[in-house]
Short mmCIF file of C-alpha atoms and ligand atoms in Angstrom, two decimals:
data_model
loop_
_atom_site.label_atom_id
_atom_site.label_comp_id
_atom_site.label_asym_id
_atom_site.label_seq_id
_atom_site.Cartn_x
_atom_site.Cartn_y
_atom_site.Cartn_z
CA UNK P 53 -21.25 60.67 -103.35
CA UNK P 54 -17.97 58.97 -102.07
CA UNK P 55 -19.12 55.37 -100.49
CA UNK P 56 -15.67 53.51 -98.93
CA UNK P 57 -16.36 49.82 -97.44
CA UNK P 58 -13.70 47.66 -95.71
CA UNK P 59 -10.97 49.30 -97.82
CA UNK P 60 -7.11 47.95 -97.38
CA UNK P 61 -4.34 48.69 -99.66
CA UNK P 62 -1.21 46.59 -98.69
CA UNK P 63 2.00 47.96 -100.66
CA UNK P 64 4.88 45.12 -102.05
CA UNK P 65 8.20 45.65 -101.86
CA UNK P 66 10.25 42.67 -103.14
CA UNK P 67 9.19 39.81 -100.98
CA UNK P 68 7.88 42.28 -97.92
CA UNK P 69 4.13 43.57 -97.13
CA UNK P 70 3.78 46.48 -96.18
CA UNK P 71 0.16 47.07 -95.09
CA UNK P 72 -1.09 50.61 -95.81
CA UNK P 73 -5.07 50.54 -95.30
CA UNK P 74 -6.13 47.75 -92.94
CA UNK P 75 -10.12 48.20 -93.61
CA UNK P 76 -11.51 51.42 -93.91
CA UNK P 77 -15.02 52.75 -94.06
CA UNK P 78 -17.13 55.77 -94.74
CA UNK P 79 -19.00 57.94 -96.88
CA UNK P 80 -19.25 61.41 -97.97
CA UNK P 81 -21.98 63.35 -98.88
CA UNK P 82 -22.62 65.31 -101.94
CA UNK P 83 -21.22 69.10 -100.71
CA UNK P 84 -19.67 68.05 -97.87
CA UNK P 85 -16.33 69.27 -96.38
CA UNK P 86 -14.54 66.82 -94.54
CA UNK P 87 -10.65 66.79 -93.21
CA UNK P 88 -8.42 63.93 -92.42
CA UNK P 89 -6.22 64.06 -90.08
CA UNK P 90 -3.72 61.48 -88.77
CA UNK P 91 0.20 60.85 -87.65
CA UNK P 92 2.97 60.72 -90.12
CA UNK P 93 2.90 57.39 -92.06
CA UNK P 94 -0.93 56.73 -91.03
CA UNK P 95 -2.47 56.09 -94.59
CA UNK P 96 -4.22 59.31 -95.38
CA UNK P 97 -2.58 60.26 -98.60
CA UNK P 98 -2.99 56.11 -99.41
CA UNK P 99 -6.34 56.61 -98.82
CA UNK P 100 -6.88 60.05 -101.07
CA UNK P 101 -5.17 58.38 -103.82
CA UNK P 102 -7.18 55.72 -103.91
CA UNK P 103 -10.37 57.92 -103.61
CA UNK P 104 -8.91 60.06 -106.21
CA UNK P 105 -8.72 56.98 -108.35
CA UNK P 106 -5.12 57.07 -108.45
CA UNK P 107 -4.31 53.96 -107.29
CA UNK P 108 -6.08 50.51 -106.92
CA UNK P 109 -7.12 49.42 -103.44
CA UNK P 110 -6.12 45.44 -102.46
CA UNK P 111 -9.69 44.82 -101.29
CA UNK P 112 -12.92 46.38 -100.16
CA UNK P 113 -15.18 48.23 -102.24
CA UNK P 114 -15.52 51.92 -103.58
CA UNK P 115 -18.75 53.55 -105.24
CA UNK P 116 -18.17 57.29 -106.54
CA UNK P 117 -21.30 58.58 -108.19
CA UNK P 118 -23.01 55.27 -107.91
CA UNK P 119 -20.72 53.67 -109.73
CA UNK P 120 -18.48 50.66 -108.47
CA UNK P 121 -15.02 52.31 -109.34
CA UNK P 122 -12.92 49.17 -107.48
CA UNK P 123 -12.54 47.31 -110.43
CA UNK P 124 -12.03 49.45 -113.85
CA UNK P 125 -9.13 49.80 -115.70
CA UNK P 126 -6.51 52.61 -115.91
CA UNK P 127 -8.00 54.06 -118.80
CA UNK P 128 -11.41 54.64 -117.08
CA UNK P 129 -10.16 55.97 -113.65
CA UNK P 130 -8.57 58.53 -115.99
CA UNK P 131 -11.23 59.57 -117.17
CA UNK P 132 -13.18 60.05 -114.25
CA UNK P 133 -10.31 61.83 -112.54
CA UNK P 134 -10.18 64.26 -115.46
CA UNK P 135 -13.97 64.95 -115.22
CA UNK P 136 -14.70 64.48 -111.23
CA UNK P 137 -11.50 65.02 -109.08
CA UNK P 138 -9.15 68.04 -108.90
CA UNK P 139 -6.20 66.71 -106.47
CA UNK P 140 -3.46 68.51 -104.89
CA UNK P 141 -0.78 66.77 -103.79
CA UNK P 142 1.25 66.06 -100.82
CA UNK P 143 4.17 66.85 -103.16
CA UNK P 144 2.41 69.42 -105.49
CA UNK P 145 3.31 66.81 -108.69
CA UNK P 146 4.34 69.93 -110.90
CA UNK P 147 6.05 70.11 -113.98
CA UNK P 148 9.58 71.48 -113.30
CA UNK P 149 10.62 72.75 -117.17
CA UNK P 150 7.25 74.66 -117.47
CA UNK P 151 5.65 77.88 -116.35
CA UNK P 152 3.29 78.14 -113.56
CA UNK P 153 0.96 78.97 -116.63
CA UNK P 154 1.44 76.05 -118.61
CA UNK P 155 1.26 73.81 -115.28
CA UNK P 156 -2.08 75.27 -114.21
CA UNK P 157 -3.57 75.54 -118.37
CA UNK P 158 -2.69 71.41 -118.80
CA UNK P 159 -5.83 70.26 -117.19
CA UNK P 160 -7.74 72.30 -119.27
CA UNK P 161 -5.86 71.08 -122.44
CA UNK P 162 -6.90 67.85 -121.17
CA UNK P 163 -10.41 68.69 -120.87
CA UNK P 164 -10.13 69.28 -124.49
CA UNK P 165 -10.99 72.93 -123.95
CA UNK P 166 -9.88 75.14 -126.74
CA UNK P 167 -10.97 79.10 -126.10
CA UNK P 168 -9.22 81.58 -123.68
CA UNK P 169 -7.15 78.92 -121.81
CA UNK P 170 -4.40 81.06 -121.01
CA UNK P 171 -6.82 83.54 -119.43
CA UNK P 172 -8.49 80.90 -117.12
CA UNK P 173 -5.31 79.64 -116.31
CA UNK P 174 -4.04 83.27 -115.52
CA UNK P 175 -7.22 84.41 -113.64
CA UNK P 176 -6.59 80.85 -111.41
CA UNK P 177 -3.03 81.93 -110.68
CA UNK P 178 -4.31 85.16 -109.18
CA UNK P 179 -6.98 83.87 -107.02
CA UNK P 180 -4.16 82.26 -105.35
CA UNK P 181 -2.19 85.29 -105.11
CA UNK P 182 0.45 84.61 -107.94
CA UNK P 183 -1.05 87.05 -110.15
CA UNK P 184 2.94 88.17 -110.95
CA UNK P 185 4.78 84.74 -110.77
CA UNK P 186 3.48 83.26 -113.68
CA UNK P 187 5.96 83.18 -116.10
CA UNK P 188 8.08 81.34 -113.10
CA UNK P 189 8.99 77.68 -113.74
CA UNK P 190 8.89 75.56 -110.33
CA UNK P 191 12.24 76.19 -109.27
CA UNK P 192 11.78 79.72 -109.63
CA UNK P 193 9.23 79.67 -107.11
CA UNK P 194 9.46 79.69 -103.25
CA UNK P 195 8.12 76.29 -101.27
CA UNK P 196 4.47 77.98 -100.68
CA UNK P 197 4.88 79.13 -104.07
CA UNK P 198 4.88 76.03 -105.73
CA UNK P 199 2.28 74.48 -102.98
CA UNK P 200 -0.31 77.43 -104.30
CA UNK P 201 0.56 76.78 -107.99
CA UNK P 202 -0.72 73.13 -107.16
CA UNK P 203 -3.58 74.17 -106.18
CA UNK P 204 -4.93 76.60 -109.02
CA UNK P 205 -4.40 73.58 -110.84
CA UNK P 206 -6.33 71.58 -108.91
CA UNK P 207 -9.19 74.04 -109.07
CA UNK P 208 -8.85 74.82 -112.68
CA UNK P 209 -11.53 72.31 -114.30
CA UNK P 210 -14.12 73.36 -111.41
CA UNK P 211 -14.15 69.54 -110.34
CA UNK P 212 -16.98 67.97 -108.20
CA UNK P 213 -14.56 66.78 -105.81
CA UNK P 214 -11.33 68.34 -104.51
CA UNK P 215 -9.05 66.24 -102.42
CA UNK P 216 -6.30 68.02 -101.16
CA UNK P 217 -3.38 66.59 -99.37
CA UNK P 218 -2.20 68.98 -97.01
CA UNK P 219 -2.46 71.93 -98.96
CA UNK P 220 -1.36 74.43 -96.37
CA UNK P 221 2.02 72.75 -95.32
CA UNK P 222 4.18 75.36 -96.62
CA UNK P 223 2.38 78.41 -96.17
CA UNK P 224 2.21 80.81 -93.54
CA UNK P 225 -0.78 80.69 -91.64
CA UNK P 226 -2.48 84.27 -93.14
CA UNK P 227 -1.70 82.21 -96.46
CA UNK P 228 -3.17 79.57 -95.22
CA UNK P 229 -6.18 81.16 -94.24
CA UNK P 230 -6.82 82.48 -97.67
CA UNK P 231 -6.28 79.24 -99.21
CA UNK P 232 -9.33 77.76 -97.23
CA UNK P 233 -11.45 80.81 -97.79
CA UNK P 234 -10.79 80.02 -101.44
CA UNK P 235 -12.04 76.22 -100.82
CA UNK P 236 -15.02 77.06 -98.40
CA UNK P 237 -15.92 78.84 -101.14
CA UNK P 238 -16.29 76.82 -103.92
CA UNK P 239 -18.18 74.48 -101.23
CA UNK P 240 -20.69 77.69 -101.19
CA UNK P 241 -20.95 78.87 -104.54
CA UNK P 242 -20.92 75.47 -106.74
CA UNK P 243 -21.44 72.78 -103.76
CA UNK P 244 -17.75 71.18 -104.53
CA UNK P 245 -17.26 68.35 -102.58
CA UNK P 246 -13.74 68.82 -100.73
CA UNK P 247 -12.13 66.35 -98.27
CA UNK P 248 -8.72 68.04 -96.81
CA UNK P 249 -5.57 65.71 -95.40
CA UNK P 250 -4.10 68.56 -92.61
CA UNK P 251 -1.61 68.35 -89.48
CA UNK P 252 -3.45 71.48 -88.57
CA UNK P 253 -6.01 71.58 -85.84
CA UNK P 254 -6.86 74.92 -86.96
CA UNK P 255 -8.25 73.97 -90.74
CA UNK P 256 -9.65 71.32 -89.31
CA UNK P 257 -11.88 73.43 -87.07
CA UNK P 258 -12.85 74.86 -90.52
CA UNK P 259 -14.47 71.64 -91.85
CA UNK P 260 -17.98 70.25 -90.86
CA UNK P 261 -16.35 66.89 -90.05
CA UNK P 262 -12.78 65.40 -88.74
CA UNK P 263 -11.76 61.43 -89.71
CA UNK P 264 -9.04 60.69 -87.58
CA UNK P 265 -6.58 57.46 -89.55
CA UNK P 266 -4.25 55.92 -87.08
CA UNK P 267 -2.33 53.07 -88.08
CA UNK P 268 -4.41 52.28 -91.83
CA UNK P 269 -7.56 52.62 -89.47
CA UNK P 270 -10.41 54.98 -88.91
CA UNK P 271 -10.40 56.01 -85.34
CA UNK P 272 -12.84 58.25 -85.11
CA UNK P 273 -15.26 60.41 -86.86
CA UNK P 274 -16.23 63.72 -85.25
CA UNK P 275 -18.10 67.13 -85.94
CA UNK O 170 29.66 82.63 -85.62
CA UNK O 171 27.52 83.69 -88.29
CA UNK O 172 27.19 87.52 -89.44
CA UNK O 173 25.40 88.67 -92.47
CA UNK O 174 25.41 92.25 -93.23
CA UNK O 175 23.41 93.90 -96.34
CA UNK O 176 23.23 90.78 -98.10
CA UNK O 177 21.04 91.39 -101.14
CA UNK O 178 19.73 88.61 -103.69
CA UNK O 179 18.31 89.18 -107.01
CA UNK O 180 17.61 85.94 -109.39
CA UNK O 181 17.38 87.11 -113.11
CA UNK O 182 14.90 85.09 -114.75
CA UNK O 183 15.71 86.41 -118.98
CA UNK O 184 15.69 90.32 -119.05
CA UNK O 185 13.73 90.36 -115.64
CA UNK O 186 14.90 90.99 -112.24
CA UNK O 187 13.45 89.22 -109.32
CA UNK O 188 14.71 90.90 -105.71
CA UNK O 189 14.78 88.04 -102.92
CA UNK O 190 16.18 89.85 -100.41
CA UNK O 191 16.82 93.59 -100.09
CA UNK O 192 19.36 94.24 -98.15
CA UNK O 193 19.39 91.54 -94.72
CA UNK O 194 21.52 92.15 -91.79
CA UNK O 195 21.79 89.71 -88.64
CA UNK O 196 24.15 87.67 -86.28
CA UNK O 197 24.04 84.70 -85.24
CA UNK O 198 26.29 83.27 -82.26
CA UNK O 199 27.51 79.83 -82.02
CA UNK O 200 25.36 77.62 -80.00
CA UNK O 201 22.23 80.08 -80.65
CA UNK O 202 18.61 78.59 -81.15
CA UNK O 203 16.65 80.57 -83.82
CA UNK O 204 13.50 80.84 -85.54
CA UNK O 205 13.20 82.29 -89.38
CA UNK O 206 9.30 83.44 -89.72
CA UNK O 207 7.18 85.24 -92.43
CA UNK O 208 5.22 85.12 -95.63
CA UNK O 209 5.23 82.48 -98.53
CA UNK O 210 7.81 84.36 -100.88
CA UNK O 211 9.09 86.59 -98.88
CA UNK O 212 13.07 85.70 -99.00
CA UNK O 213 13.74 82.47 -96.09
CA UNK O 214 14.52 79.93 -98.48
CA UNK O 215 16.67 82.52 -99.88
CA UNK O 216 18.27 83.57 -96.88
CA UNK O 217 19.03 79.75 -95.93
CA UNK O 218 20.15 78.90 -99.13
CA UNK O 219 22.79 81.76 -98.16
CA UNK O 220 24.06 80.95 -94.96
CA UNK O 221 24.21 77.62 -96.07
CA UNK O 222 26.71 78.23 -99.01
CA UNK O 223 24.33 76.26 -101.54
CA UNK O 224 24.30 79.83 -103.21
CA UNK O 225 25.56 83.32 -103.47
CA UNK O 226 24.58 86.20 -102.48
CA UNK O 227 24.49 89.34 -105.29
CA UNK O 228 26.12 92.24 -102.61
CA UNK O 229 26.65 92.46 -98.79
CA UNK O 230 29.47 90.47 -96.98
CA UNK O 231 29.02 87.09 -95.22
CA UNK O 232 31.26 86.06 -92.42
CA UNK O 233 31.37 82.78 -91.11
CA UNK O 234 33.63 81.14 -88.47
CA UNK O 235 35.75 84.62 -89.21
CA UNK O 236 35.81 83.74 -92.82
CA UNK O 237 34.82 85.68 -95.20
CA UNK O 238 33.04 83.81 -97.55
CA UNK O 239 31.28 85.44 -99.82
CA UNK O 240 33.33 85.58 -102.76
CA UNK O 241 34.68 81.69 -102.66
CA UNK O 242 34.33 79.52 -105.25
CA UNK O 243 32.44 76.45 -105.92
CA UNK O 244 34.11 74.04 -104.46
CA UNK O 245 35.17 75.73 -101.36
CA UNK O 246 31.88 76.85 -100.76
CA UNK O 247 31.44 72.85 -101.43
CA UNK O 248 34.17 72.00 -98.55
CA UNK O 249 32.38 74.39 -95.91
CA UNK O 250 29.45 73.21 -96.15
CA UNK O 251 30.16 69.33 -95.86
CA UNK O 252 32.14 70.29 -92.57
CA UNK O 253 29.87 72.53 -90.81
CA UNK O 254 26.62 72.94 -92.44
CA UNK O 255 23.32 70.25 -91.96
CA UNK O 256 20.70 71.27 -94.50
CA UNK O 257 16.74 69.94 -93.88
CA UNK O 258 15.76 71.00 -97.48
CA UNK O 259 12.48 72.09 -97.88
CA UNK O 260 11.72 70.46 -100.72
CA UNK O 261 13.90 66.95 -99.05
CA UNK O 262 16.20 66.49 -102.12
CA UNK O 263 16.45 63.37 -101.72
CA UNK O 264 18.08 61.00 -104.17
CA UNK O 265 14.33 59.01 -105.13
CA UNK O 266 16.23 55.71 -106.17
CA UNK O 267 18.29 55.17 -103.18
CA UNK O 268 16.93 53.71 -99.63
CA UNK O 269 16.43 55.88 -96.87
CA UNK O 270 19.93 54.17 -95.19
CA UNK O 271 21.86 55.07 -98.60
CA UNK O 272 20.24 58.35 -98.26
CA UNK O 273 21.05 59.44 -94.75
CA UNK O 274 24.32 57.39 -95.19
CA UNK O 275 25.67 59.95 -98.15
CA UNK O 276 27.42 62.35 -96.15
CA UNK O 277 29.31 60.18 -94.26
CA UNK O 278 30.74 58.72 -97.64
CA UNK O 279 31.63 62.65 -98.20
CA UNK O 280 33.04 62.89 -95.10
CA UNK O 281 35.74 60.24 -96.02
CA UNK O 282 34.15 57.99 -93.14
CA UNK O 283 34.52 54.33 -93.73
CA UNK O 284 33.94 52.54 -90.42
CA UNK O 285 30.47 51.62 -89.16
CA UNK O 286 28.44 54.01 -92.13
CA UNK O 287 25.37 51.82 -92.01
CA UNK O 288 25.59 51.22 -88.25
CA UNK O 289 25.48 54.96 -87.71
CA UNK O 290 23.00 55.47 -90.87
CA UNK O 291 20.23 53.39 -88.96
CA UNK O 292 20.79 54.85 -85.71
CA UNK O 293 19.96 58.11 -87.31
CA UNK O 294 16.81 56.88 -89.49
CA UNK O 295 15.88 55.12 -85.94
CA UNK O 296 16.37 58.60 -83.59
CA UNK O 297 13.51 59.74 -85.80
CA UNK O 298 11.04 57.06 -85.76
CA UNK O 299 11.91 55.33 -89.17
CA UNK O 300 14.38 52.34 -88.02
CA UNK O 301 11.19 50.20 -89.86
CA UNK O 302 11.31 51.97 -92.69
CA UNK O 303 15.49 52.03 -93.81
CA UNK O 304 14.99 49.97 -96.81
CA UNK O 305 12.03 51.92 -98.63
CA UNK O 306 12.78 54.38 -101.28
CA UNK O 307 11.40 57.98 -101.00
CA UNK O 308 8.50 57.03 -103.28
CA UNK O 309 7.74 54.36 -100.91
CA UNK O 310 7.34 56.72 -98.13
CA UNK O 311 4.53 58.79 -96.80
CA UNK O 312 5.73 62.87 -97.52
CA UNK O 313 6.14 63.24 -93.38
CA UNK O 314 8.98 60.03 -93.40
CA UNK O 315 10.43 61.34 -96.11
CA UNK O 316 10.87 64.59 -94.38
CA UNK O 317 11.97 62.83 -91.61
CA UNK O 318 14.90 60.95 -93.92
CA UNK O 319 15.91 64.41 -95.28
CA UNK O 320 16.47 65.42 -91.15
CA UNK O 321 18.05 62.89 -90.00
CA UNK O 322 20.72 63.02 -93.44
CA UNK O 323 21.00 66.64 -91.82
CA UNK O 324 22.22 65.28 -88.43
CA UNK O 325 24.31 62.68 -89.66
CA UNK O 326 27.51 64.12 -89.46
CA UNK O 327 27.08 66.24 -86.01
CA UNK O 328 27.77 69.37 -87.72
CA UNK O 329 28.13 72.55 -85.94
CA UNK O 330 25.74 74.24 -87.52
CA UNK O 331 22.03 73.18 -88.71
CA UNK O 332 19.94 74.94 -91.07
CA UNK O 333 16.25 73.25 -90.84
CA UNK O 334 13.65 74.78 -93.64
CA UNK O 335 10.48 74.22 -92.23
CA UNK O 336 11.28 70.69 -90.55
CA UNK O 337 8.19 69.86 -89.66
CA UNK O 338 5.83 71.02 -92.08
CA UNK O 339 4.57 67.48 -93.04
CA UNK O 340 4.65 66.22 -89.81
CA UNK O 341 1.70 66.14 -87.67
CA UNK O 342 1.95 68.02 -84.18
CA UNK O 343 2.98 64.83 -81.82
CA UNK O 344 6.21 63.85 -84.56
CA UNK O 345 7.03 67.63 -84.88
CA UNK O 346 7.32 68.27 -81.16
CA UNK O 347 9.55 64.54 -81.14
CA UNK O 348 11.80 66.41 -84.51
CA UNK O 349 11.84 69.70 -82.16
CA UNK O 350 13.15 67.20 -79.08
CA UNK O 351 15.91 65.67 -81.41
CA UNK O 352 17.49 69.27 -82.61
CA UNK O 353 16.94 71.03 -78.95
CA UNK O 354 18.69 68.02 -77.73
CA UNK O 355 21.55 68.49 -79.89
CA UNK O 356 21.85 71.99 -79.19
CA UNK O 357 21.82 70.94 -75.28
CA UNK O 358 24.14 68.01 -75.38
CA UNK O 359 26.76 69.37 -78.11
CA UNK O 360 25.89 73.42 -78.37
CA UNK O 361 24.75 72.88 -82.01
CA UNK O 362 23.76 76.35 -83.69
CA UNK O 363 19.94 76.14 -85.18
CA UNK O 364 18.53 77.89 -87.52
CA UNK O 365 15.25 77.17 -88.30
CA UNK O 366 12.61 78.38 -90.83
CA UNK O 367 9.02 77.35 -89.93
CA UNK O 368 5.14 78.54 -90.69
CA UNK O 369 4.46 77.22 -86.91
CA UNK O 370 4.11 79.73 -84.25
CA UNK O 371 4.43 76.61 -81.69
CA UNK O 372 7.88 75.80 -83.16
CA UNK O 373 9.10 79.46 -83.11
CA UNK O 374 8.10 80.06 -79.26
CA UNK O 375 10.52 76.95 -78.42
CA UNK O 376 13.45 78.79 -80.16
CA UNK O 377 15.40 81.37 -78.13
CA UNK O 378 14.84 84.41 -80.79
CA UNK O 379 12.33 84.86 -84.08
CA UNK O 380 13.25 86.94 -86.94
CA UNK O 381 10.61 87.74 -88.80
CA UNK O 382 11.29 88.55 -92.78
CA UNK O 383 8.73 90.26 -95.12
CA UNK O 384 9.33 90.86 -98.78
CA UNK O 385 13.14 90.29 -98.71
CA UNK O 386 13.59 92.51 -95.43
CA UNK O 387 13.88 91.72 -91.73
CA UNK O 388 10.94 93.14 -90.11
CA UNK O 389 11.70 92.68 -86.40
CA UNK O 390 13.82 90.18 -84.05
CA UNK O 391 12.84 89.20 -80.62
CA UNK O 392 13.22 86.73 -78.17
N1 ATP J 296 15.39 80.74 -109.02
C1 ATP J 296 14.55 81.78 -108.86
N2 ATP J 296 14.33 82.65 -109.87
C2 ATP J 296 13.49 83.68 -109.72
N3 ATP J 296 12.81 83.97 -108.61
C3 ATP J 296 12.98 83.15 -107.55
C4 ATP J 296 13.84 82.01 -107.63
N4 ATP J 296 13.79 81.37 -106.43
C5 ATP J 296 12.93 82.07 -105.65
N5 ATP J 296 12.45 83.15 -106.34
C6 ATP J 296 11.53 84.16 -105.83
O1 ATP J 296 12.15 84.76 -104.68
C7 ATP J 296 11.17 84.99 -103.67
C8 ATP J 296 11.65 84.38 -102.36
O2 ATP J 296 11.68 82.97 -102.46
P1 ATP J 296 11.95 82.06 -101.19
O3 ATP J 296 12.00 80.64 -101.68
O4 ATP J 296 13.14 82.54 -100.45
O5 ATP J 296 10.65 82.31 -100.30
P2 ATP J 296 10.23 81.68 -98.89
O6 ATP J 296 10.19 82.79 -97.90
O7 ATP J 296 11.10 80.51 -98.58
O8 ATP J 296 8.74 81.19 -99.15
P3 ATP J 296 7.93 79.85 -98.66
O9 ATP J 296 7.50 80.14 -97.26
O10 ATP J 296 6.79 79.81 -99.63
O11 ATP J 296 8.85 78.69 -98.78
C9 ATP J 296 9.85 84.38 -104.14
O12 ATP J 296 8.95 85.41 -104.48
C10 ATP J 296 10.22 83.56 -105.36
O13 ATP J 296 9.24 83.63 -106.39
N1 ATP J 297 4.89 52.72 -102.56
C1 ATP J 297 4.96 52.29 -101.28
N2 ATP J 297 5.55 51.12 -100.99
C2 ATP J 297 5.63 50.69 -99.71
N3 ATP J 297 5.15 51.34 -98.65
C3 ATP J 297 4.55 52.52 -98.88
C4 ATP J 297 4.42 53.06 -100.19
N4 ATP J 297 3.80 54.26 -100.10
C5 ATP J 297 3.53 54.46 -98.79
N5 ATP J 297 3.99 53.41 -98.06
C6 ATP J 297 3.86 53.24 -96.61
O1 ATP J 297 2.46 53.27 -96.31
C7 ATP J 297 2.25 53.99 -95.08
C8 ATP J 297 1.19 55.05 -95.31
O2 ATP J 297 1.69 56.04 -96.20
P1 ATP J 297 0.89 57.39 -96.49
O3 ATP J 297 1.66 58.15 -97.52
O4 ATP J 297 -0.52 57.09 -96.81
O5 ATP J 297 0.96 58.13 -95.07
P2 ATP J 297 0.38 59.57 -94.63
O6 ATP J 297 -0.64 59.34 -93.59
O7 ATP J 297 0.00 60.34 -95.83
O8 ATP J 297 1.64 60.24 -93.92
P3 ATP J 297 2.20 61.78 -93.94
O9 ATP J 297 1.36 62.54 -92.96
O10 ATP J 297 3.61 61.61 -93.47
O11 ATP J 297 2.09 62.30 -95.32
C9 ATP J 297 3.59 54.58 -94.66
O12 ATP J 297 4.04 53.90 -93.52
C10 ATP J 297 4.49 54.38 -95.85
O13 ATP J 297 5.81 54.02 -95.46
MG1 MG J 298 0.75 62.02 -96.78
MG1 MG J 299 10.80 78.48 -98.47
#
């Protein structure tokens, strides 16, 4: 479903190049689960936004659903991130002055969805074991808090694809564990596609397939 | 040099109450390596928010350096913690329109230090692997650098005491252990007191003692 081919993103800053992606290539099947791992600075969450049609690569080429996706404009890679991709970020990307409600309900605002919001948004909030925190704004709620909070919303539209950035970085590893159970399955019950940035050997394991990045390169690929 | 006794912490969010920690008793002595463990939610952030005089406590008595201090006000609470305290935020806190150097170079302004501020600035951001990366701003940094900014802004002014909330949590396993070397090495070289919050079992065995906290209580404490 996700076809990457000589993919390099080089970031400007003022007069200086600072190369991100340096030609990258794979693919990713329909219902696959894939992680990413890499050192600090290595270009994985360069290389989810870009698959997450966030951002624009320099060069190379990138075919989501059979469709060339390099070249559109912002208007179309927002729409296909609102109907394809659920994302969690490295940073969780939340809105600080509203509930954990309203943060998780907003995709499905976007989605243009107009019955029992609230109790989708709710029921979301619990499967991530928030079931009583969701009147709390953002800075109400503890780091792992906020991380989990990200991730309801991520999961809220029932997306194809999820791309999640290290989604476990701030949780405890029981957590943790939960979190993935509540990915794998997705994977089982709808055949979600999810690809999973981690520092963590251990989630890793818990994925069919390992990319390793090192330096805006693939190094390796291994089951 | 640190002694907490019965400290409580209840945020009131409107008409609700929401108890952080439930009555938390511990020492610390100077030069002492520890580990802060336990659940997503379950009161650290709290706890180092505490010791760390970035907030107050609702009852118990804190005692630190043989001061008491928890009934100062703002801006003495202010002074201690620019003298003795190094904070790795969780969350980084950085300021997102200033470079890394102006970042990590802050609290040397605060300090009244104005000899050699960039010199020593960039021997920080360099001690933990970002002397190529001074002149980005946070948003032009992968989440592990920035994390890596917000620690070595921690270090910056030797402090006595650091308080690290899960350092290394966006770091993968080769820059933690390298972020685990730098602290150690200040504990070795200039009996630094760390206290450290982390998710990562590996991080906790290299600390002398582990406290482990579970819905605002210490559970147990060994070595
Ligand atoms: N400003 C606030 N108002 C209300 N409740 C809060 C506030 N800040 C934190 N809390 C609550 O207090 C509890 C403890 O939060 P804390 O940030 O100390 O947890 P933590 O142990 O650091 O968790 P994590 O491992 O996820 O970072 C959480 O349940 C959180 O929802
Ligand atoms: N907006 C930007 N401008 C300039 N350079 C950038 C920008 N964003 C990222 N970079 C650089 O691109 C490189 C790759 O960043 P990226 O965020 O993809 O790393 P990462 O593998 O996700 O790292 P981490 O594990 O620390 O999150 C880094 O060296 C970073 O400094
Ligand atoms: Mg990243
Ligand atoms: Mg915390």
């Amino acid at each position: 479903v996700i076809k990457i081919k000589d993919i390099t993103k080089i970031y400007k800053l003022g007069d200086i190049e600072v190369p991100a992606l340096c030609g990258v290539t794979f693919k990713v099947k329909k219902g696959e689960v894939i992680s990413i791992m890499g050192p600090s600075g290595s270009g994985k969450s360069t290389l989810m936004n870009i698959i997450g049609c966030l951002d624009r690569l320099t060069s190379g080429e990138y075919i989501l659903d059979n469709e060339d996706v390099s070249n559109l404009d912002d208007d179309q890679l927002a729409q296909i991130r609102n109907q394809k991709v659920g994302f969690v970020f490295q940073n969780f990307n939340l809105l600080s002055r509203s509930t954990a409600l309203a943060n998780v309900e907003l995709p499905l605002r976007y989605a243009g969805i107009t019955e029992n919001r609230i109790e989708m948004a709710q029921k979301a909030l619990e499967s991530v074991g928030l079931g009583d925190r969701i009147h709390h704004k953002p800075p109400e709620l503890s780091g792992g808090q906020q991380q989990r909070v990200a991730i309801a919303r991520a999961l809220i539209n029932n997306p194809a694809i999820i791309l999640a950035d290290e989604p476990t970085g701030n949780l405890d590893s029981r957590s943790g564990d939960e979190i993935m159970e509540l990915l794998l399955g997705l994977n089982k019950d709808y055949g979600t596609t999810l690809i999973i940035v981690t520092h963590d050997p251990k989630i890793a394991a818990r994925t069919a397939r390992t990319i390793q990045i090192f330096d805006g390169l693939i190094k390796e690929s291994k089951s």
